[in-house]
Coordinates of C-alpha atoms and ligand atoms in Angstrom, one line a residue:
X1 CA 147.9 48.2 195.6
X2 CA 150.0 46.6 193.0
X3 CA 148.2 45.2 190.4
X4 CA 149.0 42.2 188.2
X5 CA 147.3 41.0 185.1
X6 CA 146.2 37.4 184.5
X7 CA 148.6 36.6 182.5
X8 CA 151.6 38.1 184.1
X9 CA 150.1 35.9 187.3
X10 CA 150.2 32.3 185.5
X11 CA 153.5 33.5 183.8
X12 CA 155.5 33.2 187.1
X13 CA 153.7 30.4 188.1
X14 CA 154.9 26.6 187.3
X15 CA 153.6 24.5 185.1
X16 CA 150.5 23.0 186.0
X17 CA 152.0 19.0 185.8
X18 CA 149.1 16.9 187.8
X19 CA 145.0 17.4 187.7
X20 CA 144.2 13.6 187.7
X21 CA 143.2 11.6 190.7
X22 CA 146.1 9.5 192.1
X23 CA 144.4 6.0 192.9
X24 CA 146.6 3.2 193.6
X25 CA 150.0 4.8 192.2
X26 CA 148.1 5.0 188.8
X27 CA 147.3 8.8 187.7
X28 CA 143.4 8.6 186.2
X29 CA 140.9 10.5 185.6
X30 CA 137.6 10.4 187.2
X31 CA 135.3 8.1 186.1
X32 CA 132.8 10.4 185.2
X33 CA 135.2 12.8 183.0
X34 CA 133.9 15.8 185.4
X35 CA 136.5 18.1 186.5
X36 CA 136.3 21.6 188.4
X37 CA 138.0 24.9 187.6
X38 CA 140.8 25.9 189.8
X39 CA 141.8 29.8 190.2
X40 CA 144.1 32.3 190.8
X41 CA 142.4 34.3 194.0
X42 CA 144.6 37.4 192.9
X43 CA 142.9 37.7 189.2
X44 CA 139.8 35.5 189.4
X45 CA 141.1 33.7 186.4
X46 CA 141.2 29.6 185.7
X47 CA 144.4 28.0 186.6
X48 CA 143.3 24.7 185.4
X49 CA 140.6 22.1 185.5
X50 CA 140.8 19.0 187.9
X51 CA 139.5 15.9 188.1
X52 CA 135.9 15.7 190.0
X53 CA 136.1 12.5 192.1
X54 CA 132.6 11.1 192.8
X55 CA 131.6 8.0 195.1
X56 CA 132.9 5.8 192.8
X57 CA 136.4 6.8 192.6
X58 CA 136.2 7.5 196.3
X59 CA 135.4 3.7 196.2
X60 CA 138.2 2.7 194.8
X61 CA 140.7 5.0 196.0
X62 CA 139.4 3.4 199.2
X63 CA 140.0 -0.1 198.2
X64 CA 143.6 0.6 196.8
X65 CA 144.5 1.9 200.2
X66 CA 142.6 -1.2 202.2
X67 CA 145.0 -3.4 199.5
X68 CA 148.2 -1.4 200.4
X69 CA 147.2 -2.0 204.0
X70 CA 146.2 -5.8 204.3
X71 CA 148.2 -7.1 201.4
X72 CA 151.1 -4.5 201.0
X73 CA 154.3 -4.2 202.1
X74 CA 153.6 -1.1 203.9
X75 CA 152.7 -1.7 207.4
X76 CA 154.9 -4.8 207.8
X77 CA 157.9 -3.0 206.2
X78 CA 160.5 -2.4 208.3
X79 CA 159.9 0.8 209.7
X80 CA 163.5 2.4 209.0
X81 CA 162.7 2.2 205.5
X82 CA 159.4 4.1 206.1
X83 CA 161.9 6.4 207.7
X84 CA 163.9 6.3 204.8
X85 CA 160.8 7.3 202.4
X86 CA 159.6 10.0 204.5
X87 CA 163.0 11.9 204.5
X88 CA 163.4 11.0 201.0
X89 CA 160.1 13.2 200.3
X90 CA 161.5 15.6 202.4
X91 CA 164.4 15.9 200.4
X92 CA 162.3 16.2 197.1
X93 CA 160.3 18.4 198.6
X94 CA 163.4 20.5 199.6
X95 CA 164.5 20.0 195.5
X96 CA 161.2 21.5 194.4
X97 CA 160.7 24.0 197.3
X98 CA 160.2 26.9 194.7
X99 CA 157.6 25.5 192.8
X100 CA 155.3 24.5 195.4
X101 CA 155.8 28.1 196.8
X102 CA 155.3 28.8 193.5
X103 CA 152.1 26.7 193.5
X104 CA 150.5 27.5 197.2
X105 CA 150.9 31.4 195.8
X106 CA 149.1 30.1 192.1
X107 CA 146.3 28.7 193.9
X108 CA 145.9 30.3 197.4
X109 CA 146.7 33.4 196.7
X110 CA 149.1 33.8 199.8
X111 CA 152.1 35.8 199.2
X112 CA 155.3 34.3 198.0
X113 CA 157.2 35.7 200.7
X114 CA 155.0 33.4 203.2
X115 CA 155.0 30.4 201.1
X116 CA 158.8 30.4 200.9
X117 CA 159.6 31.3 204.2
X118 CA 156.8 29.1 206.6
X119 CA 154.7 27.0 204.6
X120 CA 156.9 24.8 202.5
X121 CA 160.2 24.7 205.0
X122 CA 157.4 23.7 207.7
X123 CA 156.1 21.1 205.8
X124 CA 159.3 19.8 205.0
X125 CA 160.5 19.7 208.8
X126 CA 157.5 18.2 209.9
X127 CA 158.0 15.1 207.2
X128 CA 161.9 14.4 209.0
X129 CA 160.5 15.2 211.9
X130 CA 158.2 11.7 211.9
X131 CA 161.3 10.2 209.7
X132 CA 162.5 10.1 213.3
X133 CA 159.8 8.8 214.7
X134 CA 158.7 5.8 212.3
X135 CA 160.9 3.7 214.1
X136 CA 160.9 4.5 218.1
X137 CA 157.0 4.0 218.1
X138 CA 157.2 1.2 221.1
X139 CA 154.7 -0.4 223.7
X140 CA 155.1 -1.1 227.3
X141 CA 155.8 -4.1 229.0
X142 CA 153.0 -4.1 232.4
X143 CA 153.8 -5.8 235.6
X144 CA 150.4 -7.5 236.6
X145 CA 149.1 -9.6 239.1
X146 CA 149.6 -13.2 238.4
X147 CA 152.5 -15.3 236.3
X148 CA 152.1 -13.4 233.3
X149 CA 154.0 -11.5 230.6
X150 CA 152.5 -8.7 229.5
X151 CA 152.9 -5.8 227.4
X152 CA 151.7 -3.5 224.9
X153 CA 152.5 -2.8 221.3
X154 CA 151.1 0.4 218.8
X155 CA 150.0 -1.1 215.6
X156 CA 149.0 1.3 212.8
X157 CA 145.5 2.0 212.7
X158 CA 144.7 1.1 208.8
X159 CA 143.5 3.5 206.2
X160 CA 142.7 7.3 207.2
X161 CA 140.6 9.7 205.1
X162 CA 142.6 12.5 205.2
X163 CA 140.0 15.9 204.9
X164 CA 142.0 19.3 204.9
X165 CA 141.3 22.9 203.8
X166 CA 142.4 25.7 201.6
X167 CA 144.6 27.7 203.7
X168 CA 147.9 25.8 204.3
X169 CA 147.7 23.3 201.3
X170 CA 150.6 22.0 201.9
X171 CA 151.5 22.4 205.4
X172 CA 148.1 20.7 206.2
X173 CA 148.9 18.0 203.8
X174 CA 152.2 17.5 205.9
X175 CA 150.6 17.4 209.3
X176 CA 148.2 14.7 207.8
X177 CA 150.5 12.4 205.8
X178 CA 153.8 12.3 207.7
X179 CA 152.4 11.1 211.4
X180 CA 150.2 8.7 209.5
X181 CA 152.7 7.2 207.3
X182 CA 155.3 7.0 210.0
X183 CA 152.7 4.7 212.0
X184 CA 152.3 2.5 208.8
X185 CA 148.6 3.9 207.6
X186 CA 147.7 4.5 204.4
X187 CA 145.9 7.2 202.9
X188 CA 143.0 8.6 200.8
X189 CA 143.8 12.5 201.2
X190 CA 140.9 15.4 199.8
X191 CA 142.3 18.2 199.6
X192 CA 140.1 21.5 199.4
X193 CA 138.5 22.0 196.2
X194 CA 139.8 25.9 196.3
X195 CA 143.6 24.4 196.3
X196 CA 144.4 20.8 195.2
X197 CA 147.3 21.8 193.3
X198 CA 150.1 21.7 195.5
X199 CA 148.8 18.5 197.0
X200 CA 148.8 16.6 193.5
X201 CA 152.7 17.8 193.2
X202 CA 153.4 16.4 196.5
X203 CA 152.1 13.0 195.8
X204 CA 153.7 13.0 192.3
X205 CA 156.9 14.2 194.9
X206 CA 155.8 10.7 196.7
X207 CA 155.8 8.2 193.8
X208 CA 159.1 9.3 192.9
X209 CA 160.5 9.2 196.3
X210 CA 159.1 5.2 195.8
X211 CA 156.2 5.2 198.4
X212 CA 154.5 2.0 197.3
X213 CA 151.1 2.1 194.7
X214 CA 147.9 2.9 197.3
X215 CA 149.9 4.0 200.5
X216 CA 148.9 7.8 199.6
X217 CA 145.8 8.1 197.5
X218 CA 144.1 11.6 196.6
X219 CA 140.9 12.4 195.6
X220 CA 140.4 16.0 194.7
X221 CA 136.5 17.0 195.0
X222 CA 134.1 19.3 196.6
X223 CA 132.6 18.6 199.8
X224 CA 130.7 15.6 199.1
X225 CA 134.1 13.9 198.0
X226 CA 134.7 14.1 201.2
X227 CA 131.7 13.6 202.4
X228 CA 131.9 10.2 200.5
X229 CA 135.2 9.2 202.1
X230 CA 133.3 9.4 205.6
X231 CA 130.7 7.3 205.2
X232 CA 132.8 4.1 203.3
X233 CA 132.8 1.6 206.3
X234 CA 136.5 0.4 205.0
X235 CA 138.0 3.7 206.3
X236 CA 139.6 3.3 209.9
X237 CA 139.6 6.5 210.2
X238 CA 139.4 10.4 209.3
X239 CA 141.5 13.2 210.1
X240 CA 139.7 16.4 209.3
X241 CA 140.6 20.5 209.3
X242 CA 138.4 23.0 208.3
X243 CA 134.7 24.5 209.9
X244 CA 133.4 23.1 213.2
X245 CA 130.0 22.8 210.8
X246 CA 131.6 20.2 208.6
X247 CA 133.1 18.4 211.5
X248 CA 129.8 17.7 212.9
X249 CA 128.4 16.5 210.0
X250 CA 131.9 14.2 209.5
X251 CA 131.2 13.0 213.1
X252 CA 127.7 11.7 212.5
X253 CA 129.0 9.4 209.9
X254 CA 131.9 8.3 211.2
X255 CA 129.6 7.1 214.4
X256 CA 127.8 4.4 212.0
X257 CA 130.9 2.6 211.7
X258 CA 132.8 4.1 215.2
X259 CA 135.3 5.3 212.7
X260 CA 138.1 7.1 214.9
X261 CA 137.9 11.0 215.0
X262 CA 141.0 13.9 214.9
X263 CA 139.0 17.3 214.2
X264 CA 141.0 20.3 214.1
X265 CA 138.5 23.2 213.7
X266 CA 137.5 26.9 214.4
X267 CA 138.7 29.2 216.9
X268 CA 137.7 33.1 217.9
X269 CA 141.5 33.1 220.0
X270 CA 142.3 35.8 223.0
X271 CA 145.3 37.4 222.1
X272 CA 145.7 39.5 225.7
X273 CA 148.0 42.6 226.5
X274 CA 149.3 43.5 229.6
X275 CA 150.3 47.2 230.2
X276 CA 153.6 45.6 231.4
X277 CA 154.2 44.3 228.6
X278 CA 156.6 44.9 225.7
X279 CA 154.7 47.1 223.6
X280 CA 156.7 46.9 220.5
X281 CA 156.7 43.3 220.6
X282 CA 152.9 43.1 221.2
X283 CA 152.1 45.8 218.6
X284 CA 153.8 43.3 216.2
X285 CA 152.5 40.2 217.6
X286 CA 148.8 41.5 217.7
X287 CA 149.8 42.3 213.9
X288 CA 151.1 39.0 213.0
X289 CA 148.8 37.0 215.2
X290 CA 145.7 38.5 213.3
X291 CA 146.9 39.5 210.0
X292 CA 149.2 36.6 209.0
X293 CA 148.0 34.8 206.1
X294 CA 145.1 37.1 205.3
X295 CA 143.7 36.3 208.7
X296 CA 142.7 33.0 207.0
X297 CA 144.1 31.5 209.9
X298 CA 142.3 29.0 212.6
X299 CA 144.4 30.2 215.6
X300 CA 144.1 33.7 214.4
X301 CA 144.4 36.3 217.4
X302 CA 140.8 37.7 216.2
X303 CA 139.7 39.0 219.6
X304 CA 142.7 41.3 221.1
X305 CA 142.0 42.5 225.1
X306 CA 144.1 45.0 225.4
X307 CA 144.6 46.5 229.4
X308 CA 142.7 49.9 230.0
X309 CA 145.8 52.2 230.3
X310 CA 147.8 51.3 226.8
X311 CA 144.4 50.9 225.4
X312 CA 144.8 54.3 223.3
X313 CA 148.2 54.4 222.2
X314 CA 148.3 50.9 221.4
X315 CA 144.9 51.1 219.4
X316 CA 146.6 54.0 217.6
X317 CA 149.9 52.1 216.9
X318 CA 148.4 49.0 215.8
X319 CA 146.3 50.9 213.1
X320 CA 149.4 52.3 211.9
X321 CA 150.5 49.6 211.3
X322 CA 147.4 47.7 209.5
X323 CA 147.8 50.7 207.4
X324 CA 151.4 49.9 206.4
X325 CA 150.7 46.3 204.8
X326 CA 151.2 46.0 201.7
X327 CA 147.8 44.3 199.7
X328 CA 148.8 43.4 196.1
X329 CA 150.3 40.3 193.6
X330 CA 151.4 37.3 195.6
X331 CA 153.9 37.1 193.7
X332 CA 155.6 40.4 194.3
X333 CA 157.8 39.3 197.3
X334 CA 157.7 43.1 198.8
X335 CA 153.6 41.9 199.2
X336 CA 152.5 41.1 202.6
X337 CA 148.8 40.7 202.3
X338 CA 146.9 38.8 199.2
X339 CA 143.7 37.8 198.5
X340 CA 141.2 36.1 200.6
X341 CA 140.9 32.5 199.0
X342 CA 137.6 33.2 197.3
X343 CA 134.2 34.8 197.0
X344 CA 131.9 33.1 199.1
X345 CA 135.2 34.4 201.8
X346 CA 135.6 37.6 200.3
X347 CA 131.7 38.2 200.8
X348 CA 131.0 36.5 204.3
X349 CA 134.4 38.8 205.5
X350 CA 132.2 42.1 203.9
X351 CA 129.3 41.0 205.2
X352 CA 130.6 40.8 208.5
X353 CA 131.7 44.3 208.6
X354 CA 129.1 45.5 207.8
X355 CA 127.5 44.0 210.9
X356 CA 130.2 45.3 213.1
X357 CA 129.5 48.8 211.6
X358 CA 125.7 48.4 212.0
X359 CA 126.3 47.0 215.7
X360 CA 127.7 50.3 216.5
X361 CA 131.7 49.2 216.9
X362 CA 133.8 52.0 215.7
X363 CA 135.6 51.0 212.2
X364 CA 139.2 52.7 212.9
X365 CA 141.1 51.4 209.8
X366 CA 140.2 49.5 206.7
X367 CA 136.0 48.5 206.5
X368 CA 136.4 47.4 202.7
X369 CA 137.3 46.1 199.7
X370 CA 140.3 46.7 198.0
X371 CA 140.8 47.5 194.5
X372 CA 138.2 46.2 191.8
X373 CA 139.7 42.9 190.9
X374 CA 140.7 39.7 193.1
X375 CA 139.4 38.9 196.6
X376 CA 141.7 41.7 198.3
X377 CA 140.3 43.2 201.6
X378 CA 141.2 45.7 203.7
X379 CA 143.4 45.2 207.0
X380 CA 140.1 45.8 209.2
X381 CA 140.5 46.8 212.5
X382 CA 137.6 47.7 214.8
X383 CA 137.3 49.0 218.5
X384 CA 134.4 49.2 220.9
X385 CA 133.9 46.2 220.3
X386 CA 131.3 44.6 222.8
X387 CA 131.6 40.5 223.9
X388 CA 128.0 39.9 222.5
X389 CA 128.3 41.7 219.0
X390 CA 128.6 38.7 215.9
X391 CA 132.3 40.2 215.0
X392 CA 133.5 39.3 218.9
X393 CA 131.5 35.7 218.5
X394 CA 132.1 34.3 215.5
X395 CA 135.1 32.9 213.5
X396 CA 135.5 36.1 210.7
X397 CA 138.0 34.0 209.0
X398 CA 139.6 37.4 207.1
X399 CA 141.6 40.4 208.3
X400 CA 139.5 41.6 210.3
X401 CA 140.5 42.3 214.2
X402 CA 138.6 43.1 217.0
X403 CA 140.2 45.2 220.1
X404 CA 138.6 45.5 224.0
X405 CA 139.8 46.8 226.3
X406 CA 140.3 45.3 230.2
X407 CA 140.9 46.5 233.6
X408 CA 142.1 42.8 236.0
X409 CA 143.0 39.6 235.1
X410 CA 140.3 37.9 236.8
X411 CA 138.5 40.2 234.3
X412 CA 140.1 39.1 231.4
X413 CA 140.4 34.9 232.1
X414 CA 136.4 35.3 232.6
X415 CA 136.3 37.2 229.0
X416 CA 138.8 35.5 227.2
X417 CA 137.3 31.8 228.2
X418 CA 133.6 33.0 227.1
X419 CA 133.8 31.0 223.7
X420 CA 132.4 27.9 222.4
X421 CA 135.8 27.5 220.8
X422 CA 139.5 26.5 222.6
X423 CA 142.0 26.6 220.3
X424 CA 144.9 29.5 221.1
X425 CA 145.3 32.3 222.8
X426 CA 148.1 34.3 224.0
X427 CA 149.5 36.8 226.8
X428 CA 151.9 39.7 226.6
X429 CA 153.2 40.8 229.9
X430 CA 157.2 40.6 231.5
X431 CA 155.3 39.3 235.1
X432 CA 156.0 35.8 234.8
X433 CA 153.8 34.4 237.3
X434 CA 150.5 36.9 235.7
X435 CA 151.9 34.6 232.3
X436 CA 151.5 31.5 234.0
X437 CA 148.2 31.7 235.6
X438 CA 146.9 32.9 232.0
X439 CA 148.5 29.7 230.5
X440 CA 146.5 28.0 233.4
X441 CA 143.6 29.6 233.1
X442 CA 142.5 29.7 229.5
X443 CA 140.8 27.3 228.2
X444 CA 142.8 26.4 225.0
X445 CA 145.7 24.3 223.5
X446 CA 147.7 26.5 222.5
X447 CA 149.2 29.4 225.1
X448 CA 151.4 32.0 223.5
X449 CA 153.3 33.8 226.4
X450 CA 154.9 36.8 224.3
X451 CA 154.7 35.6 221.2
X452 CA 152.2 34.4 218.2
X453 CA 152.0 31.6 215.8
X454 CA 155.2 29.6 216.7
X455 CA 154.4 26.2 215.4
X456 CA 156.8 23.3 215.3
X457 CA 156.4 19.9 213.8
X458 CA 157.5 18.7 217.7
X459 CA 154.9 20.5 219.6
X460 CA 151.6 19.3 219.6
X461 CA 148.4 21.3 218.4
X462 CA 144.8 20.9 218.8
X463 CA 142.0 22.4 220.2
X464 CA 139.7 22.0 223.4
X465 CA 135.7 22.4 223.2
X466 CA 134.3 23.3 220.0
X467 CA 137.7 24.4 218.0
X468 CA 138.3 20.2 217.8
X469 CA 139.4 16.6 219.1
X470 CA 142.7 15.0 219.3
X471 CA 145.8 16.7 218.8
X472 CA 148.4 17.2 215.8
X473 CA 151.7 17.1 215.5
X474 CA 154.6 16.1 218.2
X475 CA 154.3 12.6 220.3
X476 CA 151.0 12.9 220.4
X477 CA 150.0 13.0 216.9
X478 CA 150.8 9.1 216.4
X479 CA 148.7 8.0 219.2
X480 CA 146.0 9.1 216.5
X481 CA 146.8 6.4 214.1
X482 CA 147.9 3.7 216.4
X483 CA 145.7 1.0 218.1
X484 CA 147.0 -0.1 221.5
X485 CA 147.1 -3.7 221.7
X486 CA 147.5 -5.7 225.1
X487 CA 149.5 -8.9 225.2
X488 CA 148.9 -11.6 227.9
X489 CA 151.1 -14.5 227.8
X490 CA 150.7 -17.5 230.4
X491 CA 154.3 -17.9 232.0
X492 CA 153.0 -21.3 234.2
Ligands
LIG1 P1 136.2 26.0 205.1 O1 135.2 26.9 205.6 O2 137.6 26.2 205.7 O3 136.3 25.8 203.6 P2 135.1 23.4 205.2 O4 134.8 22.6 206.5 O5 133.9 23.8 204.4 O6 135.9 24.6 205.7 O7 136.1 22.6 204.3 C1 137.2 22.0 204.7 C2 137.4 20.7 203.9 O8 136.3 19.9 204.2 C3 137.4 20.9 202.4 O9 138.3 20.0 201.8 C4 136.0 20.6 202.0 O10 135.8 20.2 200.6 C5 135.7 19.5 202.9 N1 134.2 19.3 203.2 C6 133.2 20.2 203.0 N2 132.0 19.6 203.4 C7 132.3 18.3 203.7 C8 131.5 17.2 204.1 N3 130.2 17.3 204.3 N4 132.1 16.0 204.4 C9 133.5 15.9 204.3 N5 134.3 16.9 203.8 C10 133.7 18.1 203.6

């Protein structure tokens, strides 16, 4: 593993230019003075100390955004100029693309390499990709009974907490901001108290780019900063990624005030293999799918069926190829695996090895730690792996990959769907019709048919059951910050 001192680490790494609490286009500090500690997952060192918001500034980040909403120009502007702003953040974003690689790496540990190449130029499509959309957001006109005109138009909902979480800083910020801004919202944004960084450049990004004082507000905090955003009856609205555990707590507040919901959460995905598939491309998929971002991913391909007959060689392939990942600095671009984001990670991920272990599945690669310093763990994979054992159940959240093997479809579709979660899954096979019937059959919203982890800003993600309501991203994502309105006029 390459190593890398503290100080080498925050020597590549920008300078640190925003740890204050934007609240109506003013930078402050919290009212309290608190801040947290922010670190480097790679060293365990302090990058920097943010501002803490409590209730109060959660109060009035609130009532900047309810101001830019009612009294603003925002909502009412015309909406190629919101166009305009999005795509000019998009273009800053596209100026500074380094340093908020530079930044996710700092603070999330991911490696560069990943940073440079999905998580920024992701977030920057998804930006112009509502740009387009700010202004072809139309109603219909109805033909009903009677001499009447009437028709329908989207209005934008009014201000949206905005929760996310620690692994795509960024690219969650993106998913959040741009179809809200496009529909005229504004914003009070938490990011996770692991990674606010990135998010603070991006809305210093925003206030250059001229987005008006209280349309994006952000509050960094812990969980009951967020916690605090849900339970202000002035919010229209949250938008929330992360745990399944928070989202039900998130839920019961928002139902004092009927707050609308979008809950993008967990996910324990099928990833299944066909022996006629294309085993080189599977061997890589079931890599990518499961290993991608330190498995700190919520579609992550975490339970792998894999048919009876390729079972063995593919078992033995896959390994290989764990082994071959290269665990080190994040900011060595040849590094393909960092740090998990942090200790209470790092130790639930151990812990649930050790469980697999104890349960009797057989450990064939990895099953540790990794070096002495940072949150590094092994590429983990087990087999015999049984459906009932906690590794096959719950959401591991780390690199940590579960094989089973399967004799028939019907097998498989009964397997694969027995999950409290419904976020992804995906088939490997060259029989189209055996792909299709997967893609019918599992109960997920996102089907993979030979591939993994193919996201664009156009098509729309989201889970069924447990992993979440709502969807993100494409068309659908501004029906979740638009009201419908129905116009009646009397034509007698
Ligand atoms: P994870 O396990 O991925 O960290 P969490 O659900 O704990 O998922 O966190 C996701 C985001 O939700 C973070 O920004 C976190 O601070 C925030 N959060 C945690 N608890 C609450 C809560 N009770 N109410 C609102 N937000 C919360």
């Amino acid at each position: 593993m390459s190593t890398v001192s503290p100080d080498e680490a925050i020597a590549v790494a920008p300078t640190i230019r925003q740890t204050q609490l934007l609240i109506g286009g003013q930078w402050l500090d919290s009212v309290s003075g608190e801040t947290f500690a922010t670190i480097h997952p790679a060293t365990e060192e302090k990058i920097a100390d943010v501002a803490q918001a409590n209730a109060e500034d959660v109060d009035l980040a609130v009532k900047a955004a309810r101001k830019a909403f009612e009294s603003g120009p925002w909502p009412k502007m015309d909406a190629r100029d919101r166009g305009r702003l999005l795509n000019k953040l998009a273009d800053l974003m596209e100026d500074n693309a380094e340093e908020l690689a530079a930044l996710e790496t700092l603070d999330n540990g991911k490696p560069i390499g990943d940073a440079r190449a999905a998580d920024i130029p992701l977030a920057i499509d998804c930006f112009r990709y509502y740009a387009g959309w700010a202004d072809k957001i139309t109603g219909d006109t109805i033909p009903i009974r009677g001499d009447y005109f009437c028709y329908t138009r989207r209005e934008p909902l009014g201000v949206c907490g905005q929760i996310i979480p620690w692994n795509f800083p960024v690219l969650m910020a993106s998913w959040k901001w741009a179809p809200a801004l496009a529909a005229g919202c504004t914003i009070v944004m938490k990011p996770a108290e692991q990674t606010p960084l990135s998010c603070l450049r991006m809305a210093e990004l925003a206030l250059e780019a001229g987005f008006p004082p209280g349309v994006i507000n952000v509050v960094t905090g812990y969980g009951v900063t967020g916690a605090a955003i849900g339970k202000l009856p002035d919010v229209d609205k949250i938008a929330f990624t992360g745990s399944t555990e928070t989202a039900q707590l998130i839920m019961a507040d928002a139902a004092q005030t009927l707050k609308r919901t979008t809950l993008e959460l967990g996910g324990k995905s099928p990833n299944i293999v066909f022996a006629d598939c294309d085993i080189d491309a599977a061997i890589a998929g079931a890599e990518f799918g499961l290993f991608f971002n330190q498995g700190q991913c919520c579609c992550a391909g975490s339970r792998l069926f894999v048919e009876e007959s390729i079972h063995e060689e593919f078992v033995k392939r896959l390994v290989a190829r764990a082994q071959e990942r290269k665990l080190g600095n994040p900011f060595d671009p040849a590094t393909t695996q960092g740090p998990q984001i942090d200790a209470d990670q790092f130790n639930k991920i151990l812990d649930y090895i050790e469980r697999g272990k104890n349960a009797g599945a057989t450990c064939v690669t990895g099953g540790g730690r990794e070096g002495d310093q940072g949150f590094f763990v092994q590429p983990t994979v087990f087999d015999n792996v049984s459906d009932d054992m906690d590794i096959a159940t719950d959401e591991i959240f780390g690199p940590v990959l579960s094989i089973f093997p399967f004799r028939d479809i019907d097998e498989v579709i009964e397997r694969a769907n027995k999950t409290f979660y419904g976020l992804a899954a995906a088939v490997w096979t060259k029989d189209v019709s055996k792909a299709h019937r997967i893609a019918a059959a599992v109960r997920a919203g996102t089907v993979w048919i030979n591939c993994y982890d193919v996201f664009d800003a156009a098509a729309p993600f989201g889970g069924f059951k447990m992993s979440g309501t709502g969807r993100e991203l494409g068309e659908a994502a501004l029906a979740n910050y638009t009201e419908l309105k129905t116009v009646t006029m009397n034509l007698g």
